[in-house]
PDB file of C-alpha atoms and ligand atoms in Angstrom:
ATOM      1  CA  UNK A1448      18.222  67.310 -30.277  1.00  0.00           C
ATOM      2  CA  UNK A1449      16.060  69.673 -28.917  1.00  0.00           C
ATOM      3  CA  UNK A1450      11.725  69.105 -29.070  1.00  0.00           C
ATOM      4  CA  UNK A1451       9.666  72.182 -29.029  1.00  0.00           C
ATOM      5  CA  UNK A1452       5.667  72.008 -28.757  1.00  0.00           C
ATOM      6  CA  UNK A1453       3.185  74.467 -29.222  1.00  0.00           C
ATOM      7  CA  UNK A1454      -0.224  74.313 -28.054  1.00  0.00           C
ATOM      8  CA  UNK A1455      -3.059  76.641 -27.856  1.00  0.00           C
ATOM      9  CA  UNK A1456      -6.753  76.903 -29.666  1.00  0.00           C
ATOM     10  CA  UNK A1457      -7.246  77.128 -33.176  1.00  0.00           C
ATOM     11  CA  UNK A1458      -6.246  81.250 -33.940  1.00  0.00           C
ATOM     12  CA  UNK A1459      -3.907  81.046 -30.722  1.00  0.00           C
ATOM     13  CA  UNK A1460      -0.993  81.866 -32.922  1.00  0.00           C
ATOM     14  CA  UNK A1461       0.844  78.509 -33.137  1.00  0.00           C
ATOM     15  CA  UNK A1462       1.678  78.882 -36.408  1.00  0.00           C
ATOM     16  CA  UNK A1463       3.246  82.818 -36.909  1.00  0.00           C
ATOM     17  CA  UNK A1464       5.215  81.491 -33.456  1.00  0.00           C
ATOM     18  CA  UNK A1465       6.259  78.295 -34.739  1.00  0.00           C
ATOM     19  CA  UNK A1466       7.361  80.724 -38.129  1.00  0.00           C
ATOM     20  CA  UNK A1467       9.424  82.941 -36.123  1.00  0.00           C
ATOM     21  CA  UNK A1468      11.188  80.520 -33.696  1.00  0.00           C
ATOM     22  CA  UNK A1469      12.258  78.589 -36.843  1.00  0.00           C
ATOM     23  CA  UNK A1470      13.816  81.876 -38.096  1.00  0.00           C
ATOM     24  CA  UNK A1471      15.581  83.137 -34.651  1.00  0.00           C
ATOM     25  CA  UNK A1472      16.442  79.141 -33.190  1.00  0.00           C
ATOM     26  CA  UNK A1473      17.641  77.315 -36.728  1.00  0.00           C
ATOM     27  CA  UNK A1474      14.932  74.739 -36.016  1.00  0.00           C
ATOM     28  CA  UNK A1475      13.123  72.776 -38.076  1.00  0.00           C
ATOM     29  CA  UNK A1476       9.418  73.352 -38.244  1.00  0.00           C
ATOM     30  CA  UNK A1477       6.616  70.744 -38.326  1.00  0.00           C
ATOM     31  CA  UNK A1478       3.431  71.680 -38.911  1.00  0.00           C
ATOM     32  CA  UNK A1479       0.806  68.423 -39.562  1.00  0.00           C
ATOM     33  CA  UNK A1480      -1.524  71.144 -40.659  1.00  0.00           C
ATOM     34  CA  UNK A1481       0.663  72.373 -43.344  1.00  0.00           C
ATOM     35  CA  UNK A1482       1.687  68.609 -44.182  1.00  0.00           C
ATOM     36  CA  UNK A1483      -1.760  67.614 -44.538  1.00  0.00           C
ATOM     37  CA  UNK A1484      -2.725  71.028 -46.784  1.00  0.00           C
ATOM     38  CA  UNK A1485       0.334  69.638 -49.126  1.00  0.00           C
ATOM     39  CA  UNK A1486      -0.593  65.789 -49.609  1.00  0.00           C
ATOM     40  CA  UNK A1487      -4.564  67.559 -50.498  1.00  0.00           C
ATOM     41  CA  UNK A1488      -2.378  69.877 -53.050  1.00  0.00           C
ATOM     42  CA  UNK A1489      -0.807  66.636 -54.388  1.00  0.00           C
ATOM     43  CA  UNK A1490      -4.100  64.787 -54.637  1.00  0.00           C
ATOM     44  CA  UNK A1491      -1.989  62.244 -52.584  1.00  0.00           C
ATOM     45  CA  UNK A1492      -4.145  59.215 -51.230  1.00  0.00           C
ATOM     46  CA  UNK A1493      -2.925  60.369 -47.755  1.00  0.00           C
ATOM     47  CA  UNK A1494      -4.571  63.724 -48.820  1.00  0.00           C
ATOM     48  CA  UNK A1495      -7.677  62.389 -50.306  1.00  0.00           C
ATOM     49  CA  UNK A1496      -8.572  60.967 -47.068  1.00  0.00           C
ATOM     50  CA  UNK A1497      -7.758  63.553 -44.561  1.00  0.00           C
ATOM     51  CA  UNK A1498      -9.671  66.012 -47.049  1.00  0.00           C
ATOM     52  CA  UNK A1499     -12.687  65.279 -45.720  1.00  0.00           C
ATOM     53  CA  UNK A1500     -11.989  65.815 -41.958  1.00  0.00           C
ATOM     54  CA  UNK A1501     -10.111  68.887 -42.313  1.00  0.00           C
ATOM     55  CA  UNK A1502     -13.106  70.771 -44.487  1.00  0.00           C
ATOM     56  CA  UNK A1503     -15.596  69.822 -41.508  1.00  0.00           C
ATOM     57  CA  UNK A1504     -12.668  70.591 -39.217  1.00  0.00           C
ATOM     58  CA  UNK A1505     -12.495  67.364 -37.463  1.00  0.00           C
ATOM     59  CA  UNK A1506      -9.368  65.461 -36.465  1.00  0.00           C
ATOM     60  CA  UNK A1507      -7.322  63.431 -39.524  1.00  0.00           C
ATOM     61  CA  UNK A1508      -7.274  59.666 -37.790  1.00  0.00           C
ATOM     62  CA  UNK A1509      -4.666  59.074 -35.554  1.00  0.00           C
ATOM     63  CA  UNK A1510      -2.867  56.385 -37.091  1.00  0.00           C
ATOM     64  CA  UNK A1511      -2.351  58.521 -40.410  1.00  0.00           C
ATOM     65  CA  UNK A1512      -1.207  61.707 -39.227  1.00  0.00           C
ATOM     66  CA  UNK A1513       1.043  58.998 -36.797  1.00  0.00           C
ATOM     67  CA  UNK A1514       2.435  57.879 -39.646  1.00  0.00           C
ATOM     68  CA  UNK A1515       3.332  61.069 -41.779  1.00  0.00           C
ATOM     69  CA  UNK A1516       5.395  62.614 -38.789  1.00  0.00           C
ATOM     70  CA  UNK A1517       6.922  58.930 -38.034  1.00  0.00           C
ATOM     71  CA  UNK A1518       7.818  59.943 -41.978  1.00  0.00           C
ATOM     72  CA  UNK A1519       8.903  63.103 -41.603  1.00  0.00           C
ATOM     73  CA  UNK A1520      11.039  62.909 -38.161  1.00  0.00           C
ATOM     74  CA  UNK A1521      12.905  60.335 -40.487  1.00  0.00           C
ATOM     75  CA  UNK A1522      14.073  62.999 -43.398  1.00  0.00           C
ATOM     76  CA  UNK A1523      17.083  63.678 -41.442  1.00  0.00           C
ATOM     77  CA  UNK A1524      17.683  67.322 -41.011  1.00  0.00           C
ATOM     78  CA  UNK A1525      16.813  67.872 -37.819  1.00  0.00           C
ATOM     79  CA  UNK A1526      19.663  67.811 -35.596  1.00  0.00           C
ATOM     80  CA  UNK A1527      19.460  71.314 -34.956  1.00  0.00           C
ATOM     81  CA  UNK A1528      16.131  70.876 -32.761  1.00  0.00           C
ATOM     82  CA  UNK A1529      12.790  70.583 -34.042  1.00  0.00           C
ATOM     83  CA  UNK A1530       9.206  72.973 -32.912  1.00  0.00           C
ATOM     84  CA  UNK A1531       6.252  71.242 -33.420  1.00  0.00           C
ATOM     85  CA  UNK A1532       3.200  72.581 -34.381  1.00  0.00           C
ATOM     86  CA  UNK A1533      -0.611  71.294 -34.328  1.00  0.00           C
ATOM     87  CA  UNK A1534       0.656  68.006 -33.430  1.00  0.00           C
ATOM     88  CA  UNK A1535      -0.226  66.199 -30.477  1.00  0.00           C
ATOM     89  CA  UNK A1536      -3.478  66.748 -30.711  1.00  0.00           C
ATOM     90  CA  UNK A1537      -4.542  63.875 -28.937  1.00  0.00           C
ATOM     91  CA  UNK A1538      -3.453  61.203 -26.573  1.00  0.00           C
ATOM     92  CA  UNK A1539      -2.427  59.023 -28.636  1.00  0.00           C
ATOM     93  CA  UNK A1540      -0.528  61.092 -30.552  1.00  0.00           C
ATOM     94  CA  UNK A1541       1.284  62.194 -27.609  1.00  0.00           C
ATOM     95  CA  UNK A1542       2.499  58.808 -26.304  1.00  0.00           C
ATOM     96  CA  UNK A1543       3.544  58.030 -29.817  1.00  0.00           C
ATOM     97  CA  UNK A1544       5.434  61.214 -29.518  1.00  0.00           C
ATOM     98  CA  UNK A1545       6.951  60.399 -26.279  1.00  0.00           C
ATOM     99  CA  UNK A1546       8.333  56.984 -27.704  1.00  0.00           C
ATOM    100  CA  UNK A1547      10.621  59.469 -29.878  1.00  0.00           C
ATOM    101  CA  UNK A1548      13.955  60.075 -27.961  1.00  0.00           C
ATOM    102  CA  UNK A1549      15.035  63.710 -27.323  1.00  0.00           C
ATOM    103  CA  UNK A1550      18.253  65.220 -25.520  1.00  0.00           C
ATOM    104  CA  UNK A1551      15.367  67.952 -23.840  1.00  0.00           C
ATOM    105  CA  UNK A1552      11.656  68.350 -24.604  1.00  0.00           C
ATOM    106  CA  UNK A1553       9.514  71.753 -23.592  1.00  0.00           C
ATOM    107  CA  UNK A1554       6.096  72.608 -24.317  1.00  0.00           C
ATOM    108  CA  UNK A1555       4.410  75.832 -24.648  1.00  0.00           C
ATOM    109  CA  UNK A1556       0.740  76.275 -24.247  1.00  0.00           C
ATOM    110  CA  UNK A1557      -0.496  79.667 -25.744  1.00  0.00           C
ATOM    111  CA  UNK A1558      -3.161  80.958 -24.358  1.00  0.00           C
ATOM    112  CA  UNK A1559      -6.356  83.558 -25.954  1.00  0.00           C
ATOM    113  CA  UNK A1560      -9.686  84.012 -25.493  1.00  0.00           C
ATOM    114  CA  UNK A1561     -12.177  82.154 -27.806  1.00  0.00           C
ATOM    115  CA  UNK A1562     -13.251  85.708 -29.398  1.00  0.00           C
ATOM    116  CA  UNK A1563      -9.936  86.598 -29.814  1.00  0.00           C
ATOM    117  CA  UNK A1564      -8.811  83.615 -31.782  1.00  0.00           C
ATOM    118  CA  UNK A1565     -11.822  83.119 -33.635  1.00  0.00           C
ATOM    119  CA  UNK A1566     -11.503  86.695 -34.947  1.00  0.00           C
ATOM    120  CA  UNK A1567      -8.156  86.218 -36.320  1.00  0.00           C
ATOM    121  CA  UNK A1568      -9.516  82.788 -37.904  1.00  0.00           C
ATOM    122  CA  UNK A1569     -12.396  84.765 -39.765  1.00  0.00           C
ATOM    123  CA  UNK A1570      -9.524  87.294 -41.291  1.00  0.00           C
ATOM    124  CA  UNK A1571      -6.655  85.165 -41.511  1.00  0.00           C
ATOM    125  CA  UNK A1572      -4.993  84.614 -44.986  1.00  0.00           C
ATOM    126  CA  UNK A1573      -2.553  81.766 -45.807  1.00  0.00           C
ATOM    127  CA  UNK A1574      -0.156  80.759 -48.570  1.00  0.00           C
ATOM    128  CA  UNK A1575      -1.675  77.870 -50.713  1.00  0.00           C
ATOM    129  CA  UNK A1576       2.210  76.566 -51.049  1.00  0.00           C
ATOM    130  CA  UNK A1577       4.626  77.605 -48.453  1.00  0.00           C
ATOM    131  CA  UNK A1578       1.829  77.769 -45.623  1.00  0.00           C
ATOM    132  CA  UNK A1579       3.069  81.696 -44.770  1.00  0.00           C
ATOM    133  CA  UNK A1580       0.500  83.089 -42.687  1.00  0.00           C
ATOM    134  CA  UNK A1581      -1.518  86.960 -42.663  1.00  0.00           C
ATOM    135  CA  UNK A1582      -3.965  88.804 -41.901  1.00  0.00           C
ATOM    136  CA  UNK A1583      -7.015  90.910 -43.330  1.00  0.00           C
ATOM    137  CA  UNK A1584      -6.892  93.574 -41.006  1.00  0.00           C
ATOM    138  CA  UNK A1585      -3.274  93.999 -39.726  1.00  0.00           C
ATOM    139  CA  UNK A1586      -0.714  92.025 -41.716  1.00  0.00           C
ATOM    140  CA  UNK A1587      -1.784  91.455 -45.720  1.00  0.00           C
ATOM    141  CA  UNK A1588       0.248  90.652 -48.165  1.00  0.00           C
ATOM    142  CA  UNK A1589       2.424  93.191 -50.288  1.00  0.00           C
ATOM    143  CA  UNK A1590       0.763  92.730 -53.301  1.00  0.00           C
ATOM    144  CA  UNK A1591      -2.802  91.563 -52.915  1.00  0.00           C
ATOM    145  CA  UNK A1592      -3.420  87.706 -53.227  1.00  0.00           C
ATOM    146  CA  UNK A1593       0.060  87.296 -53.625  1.00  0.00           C
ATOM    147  CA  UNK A1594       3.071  85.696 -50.641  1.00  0.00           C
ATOM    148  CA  UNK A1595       5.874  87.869 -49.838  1.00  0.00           C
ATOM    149  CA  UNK A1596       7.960  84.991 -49.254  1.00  0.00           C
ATOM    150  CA  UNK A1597       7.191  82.521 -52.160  1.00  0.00           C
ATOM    151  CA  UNK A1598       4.841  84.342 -54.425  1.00  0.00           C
ATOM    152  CA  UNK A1599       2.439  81.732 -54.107  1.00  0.00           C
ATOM    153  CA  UNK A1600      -1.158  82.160 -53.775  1.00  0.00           C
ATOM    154  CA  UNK A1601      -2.517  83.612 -50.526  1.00  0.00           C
ATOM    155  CA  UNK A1602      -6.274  83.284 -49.552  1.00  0.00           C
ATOM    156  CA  UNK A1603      -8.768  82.251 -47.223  1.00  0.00           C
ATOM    157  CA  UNK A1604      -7.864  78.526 -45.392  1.00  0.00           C
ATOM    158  CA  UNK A1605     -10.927  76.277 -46.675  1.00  0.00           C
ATOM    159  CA  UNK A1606     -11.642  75.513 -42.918  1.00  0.00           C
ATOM    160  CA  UNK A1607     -11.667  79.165 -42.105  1.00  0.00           C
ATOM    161  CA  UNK A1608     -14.892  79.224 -41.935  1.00  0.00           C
ATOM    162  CA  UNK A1609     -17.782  79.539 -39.072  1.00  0.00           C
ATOM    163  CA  UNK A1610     -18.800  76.260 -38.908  1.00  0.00           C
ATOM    164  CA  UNK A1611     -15.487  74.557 -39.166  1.00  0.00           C
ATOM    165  CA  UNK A1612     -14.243  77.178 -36.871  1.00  0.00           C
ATOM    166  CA  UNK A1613     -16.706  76.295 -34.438  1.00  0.00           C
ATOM    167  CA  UNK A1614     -16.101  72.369 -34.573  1.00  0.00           C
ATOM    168  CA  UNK A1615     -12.285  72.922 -34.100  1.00  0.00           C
ATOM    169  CA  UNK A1616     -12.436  74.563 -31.039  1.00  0.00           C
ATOM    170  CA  UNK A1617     -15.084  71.990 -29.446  1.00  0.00           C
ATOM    171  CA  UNK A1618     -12.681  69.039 -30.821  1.00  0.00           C
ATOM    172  CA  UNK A1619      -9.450  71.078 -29.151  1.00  0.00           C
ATOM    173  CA  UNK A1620     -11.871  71.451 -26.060  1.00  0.00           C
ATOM    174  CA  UNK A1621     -12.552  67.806 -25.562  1.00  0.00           C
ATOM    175  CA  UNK A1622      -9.385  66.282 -27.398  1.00  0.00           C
ATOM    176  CA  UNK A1623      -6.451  68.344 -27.255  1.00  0.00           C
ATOM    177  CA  UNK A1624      -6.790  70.039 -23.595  1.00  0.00           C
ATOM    178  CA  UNK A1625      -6.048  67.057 -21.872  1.00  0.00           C
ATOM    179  CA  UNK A1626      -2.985  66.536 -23.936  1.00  0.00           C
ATOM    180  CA  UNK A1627      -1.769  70.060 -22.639  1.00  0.00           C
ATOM    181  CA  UNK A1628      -2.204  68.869 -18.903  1.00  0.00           C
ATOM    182  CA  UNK A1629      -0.429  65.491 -20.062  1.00  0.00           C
ATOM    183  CA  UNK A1630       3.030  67.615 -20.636  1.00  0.00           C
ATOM    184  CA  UNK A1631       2.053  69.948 -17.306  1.00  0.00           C
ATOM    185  CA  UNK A1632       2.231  67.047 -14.926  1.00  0.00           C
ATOM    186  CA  UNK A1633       5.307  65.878 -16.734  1.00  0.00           C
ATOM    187  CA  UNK A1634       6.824  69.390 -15.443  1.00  0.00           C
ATOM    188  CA  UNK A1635       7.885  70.855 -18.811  1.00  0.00           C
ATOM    189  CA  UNK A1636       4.758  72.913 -19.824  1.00  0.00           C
ATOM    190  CA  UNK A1637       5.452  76.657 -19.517  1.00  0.00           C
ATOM    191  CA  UNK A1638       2.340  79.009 -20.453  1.00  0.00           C
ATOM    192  CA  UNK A1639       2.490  82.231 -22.331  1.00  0.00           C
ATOM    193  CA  UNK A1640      -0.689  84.842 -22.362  1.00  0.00           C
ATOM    194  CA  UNK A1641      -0.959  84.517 -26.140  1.00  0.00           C
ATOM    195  CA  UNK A1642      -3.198  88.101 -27.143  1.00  0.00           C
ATOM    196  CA  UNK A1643      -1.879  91.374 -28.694  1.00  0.00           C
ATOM    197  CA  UNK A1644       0.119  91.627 -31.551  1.00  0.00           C
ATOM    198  CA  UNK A1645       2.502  88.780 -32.851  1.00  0.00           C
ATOM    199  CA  UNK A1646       6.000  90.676 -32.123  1.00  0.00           C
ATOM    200  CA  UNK A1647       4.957  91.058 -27.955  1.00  0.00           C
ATOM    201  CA  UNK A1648       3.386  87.411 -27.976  1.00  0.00           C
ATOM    202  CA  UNK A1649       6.925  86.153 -29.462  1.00  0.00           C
ATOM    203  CA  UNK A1650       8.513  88.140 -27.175  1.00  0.00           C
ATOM    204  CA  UNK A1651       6.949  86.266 -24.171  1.00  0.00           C
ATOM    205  CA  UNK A1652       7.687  83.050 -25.917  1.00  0.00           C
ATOM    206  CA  UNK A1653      11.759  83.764 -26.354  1.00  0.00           C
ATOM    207  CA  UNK A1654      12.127  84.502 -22.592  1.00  0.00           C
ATOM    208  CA  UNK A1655      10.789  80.997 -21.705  1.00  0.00           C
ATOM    209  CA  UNK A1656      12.607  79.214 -24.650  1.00  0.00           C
ATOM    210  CA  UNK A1657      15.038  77.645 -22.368  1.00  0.00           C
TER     211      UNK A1657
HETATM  212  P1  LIG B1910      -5.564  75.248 -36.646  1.00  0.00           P
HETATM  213  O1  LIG B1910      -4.610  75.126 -35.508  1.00  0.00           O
HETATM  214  O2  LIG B1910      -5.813  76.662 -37.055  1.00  0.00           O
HETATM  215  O3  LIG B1910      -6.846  74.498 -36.436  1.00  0.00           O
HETATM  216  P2  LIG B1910      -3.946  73.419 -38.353  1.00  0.00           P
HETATM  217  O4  LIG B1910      -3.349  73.828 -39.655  1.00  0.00           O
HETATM  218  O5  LIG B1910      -3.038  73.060 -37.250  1.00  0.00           O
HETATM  219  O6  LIG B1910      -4.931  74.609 -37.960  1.00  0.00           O
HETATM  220  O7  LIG B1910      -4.920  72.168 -38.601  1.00  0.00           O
HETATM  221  C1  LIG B1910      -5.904  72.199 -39.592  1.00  0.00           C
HETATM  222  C2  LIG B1910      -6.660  70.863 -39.614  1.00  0.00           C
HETATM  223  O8  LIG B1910      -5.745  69.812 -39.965  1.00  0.00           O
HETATM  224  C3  LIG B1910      -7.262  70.428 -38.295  1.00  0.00           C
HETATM  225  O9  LIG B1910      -8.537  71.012 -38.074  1.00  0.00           O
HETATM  226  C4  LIG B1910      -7.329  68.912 -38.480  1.00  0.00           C
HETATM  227  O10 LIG B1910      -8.407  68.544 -39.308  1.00  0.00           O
HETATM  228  C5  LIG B1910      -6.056  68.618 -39.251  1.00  0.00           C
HETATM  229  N1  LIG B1910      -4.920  68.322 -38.342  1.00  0.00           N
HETATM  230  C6  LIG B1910      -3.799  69.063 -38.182  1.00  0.00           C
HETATM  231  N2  LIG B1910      -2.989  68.504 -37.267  1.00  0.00           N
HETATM  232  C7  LIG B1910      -3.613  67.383 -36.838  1.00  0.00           C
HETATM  233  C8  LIG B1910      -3.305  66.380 -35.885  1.00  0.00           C
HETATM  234  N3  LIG B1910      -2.169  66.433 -35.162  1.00  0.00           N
HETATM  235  N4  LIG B1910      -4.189  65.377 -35.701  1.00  0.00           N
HETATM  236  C9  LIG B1910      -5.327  65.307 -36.410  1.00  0.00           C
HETATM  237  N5  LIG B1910      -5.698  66.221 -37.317  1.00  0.00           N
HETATM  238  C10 LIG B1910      -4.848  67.260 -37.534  1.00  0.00           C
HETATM  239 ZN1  LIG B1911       4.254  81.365 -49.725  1.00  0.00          ZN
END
C-alpha cells in the first residue's frame, strides 16, 4: 500500500491537506495530533500523560506516540494507502517508520512563512470530536461553535495559543527539520509552496501526488 507524509510548520496546512487527500485518494488518514486530542477526551492513561506536553506544546515521548501508530497501522483498513500527518516528528520516529514495509512511500514538505502560519494558528478553530478544521476569518463554521461535518463542538485548540505556538515552531525547528532532509536524501521528498488559500495549496499538492 501506498505511504503518504506531510510535513511543514505548525499552521503549514498539514491537516486541511491531509483532510482533502483522504476525500479525493480513498486513503486513510493518520493524524497523531488528532489521536492524542482523543485518548485526552477519553481521560485515557495514554492521554493523561501526553496532556501535559501538548498544553506547553512540546513533543509527546517518542516511545508512546511509537506505540499508538504501531497500534493503529495494525486496525487493518488500510490497504487503500495511508497519508500521514504530524508524525515523524523526529528521528526516531522516522526510522521506526521506515521499519514499516510499503509498496511506494512519498513525502511532501509544505512550505509557509512563520507569520503566515502563526496567523492561521491564532484564528484557527477545530472540532473537539472529529478533529475538522476552520478558520476565524475565512472558513467558520455554519452555525457558530458548531461542525458542519459531525456537529460536534468547534473552538479554539488548547495549544493555540502564543506561547505554545511559539515553542512548537522552535521544537519543529530543531526536531522535525532534520527529519524532512532525512526523506530528501532518500529521493522521495517533493516540496509544495504551501501559502494562499487551501483550494490552490491542494491544487499544488494533487499534481505531485504521484
Ligand atoms: P500542529 O501541527 O498544529 O502543531 P498537531 O495536531 O500535529 O498540531 O500536534 C499537536 C501536538 O501534539 C504537538 O505539539 C505535540 O505535542 C503532539 N504531537 C503530535 N504529533 C506528535 C508526534 N509525532 N510526536 C510527538 N508529539 C506529537
Ligand atoms: Zn466534527
Amino acid at each position: 500500500m501506498k505511504r503518504l507524509i506531510l510535513f511543514g510548520a505548525p499552521g503549514s496546512g498539514k491537516g486541511t491537506m491531509g483532510d482533502l487527500i483522504q476525500r479525493d485518494f480513498g486513503y486513510a488518514k493518520i493524524s497523531t495530533g488528532d489521536i492524542l486530542r482523543a485518548a485526552i477526551e477519553q481521560g485515557s492513561a495514554d492521554g493523561l500523560r501526553a496532556k501535559g506536553f501538548m498544553a506547553a506544546g512540546g513533543l509527546v515521548p517518542d516511545e508512546l506516540v511509537i506505540e499508538l501508530v504501531r497500534r493503529r497501522l495494525s486496525a487493518g483498513d488500510l490497504d487503500g494507502g495511508y497519508v500521514m500527518d504530524g508524525y515523524p516528528r523526529t528521528r526516531q520516529q522516522a526510522e521506526a517508520l521506515s521499519a514499516v514495509p510499503s509498496d511506494s512511500e512519498q513525502a511532501i514538505f509544505i512550505e509557509v512563512s512563520e507569520d503566515e502560519a502563526v496567523a492561521r494558528l491564532l484564528s484557527r478553530l477545530t472540532c473537539r470530536d472529529c478533529g475538522a478544521i476552520y478558520n476565524q476569518r475565512n472558513k467558520p463554521p455554519k452555525v457558530a461553535g458548531v461542525c458542519d461535518r459531525c456537529g460536534g463542538r468547534v473552538e479554539r485548540r488548547a495549544d493555540d495559543n502564543d506561547a505554545s505556538v511559539r515553542q512548537r515552531f522552535q521544537v519543529y525547528g530543531e526536531r522535525t527539520l532534520p527529519v524532512i532532509g532525512y526523506y530528501e536524501r532518500m529521493g522521495v521528498l517533493a516540496r509544495v509552496d504551501g501559502s494562499g488559500a487551501a483550494a490552490t495549496v491542494y491544487a499544488r499538492i494533487k499534481e505531485r501526488i504521484a
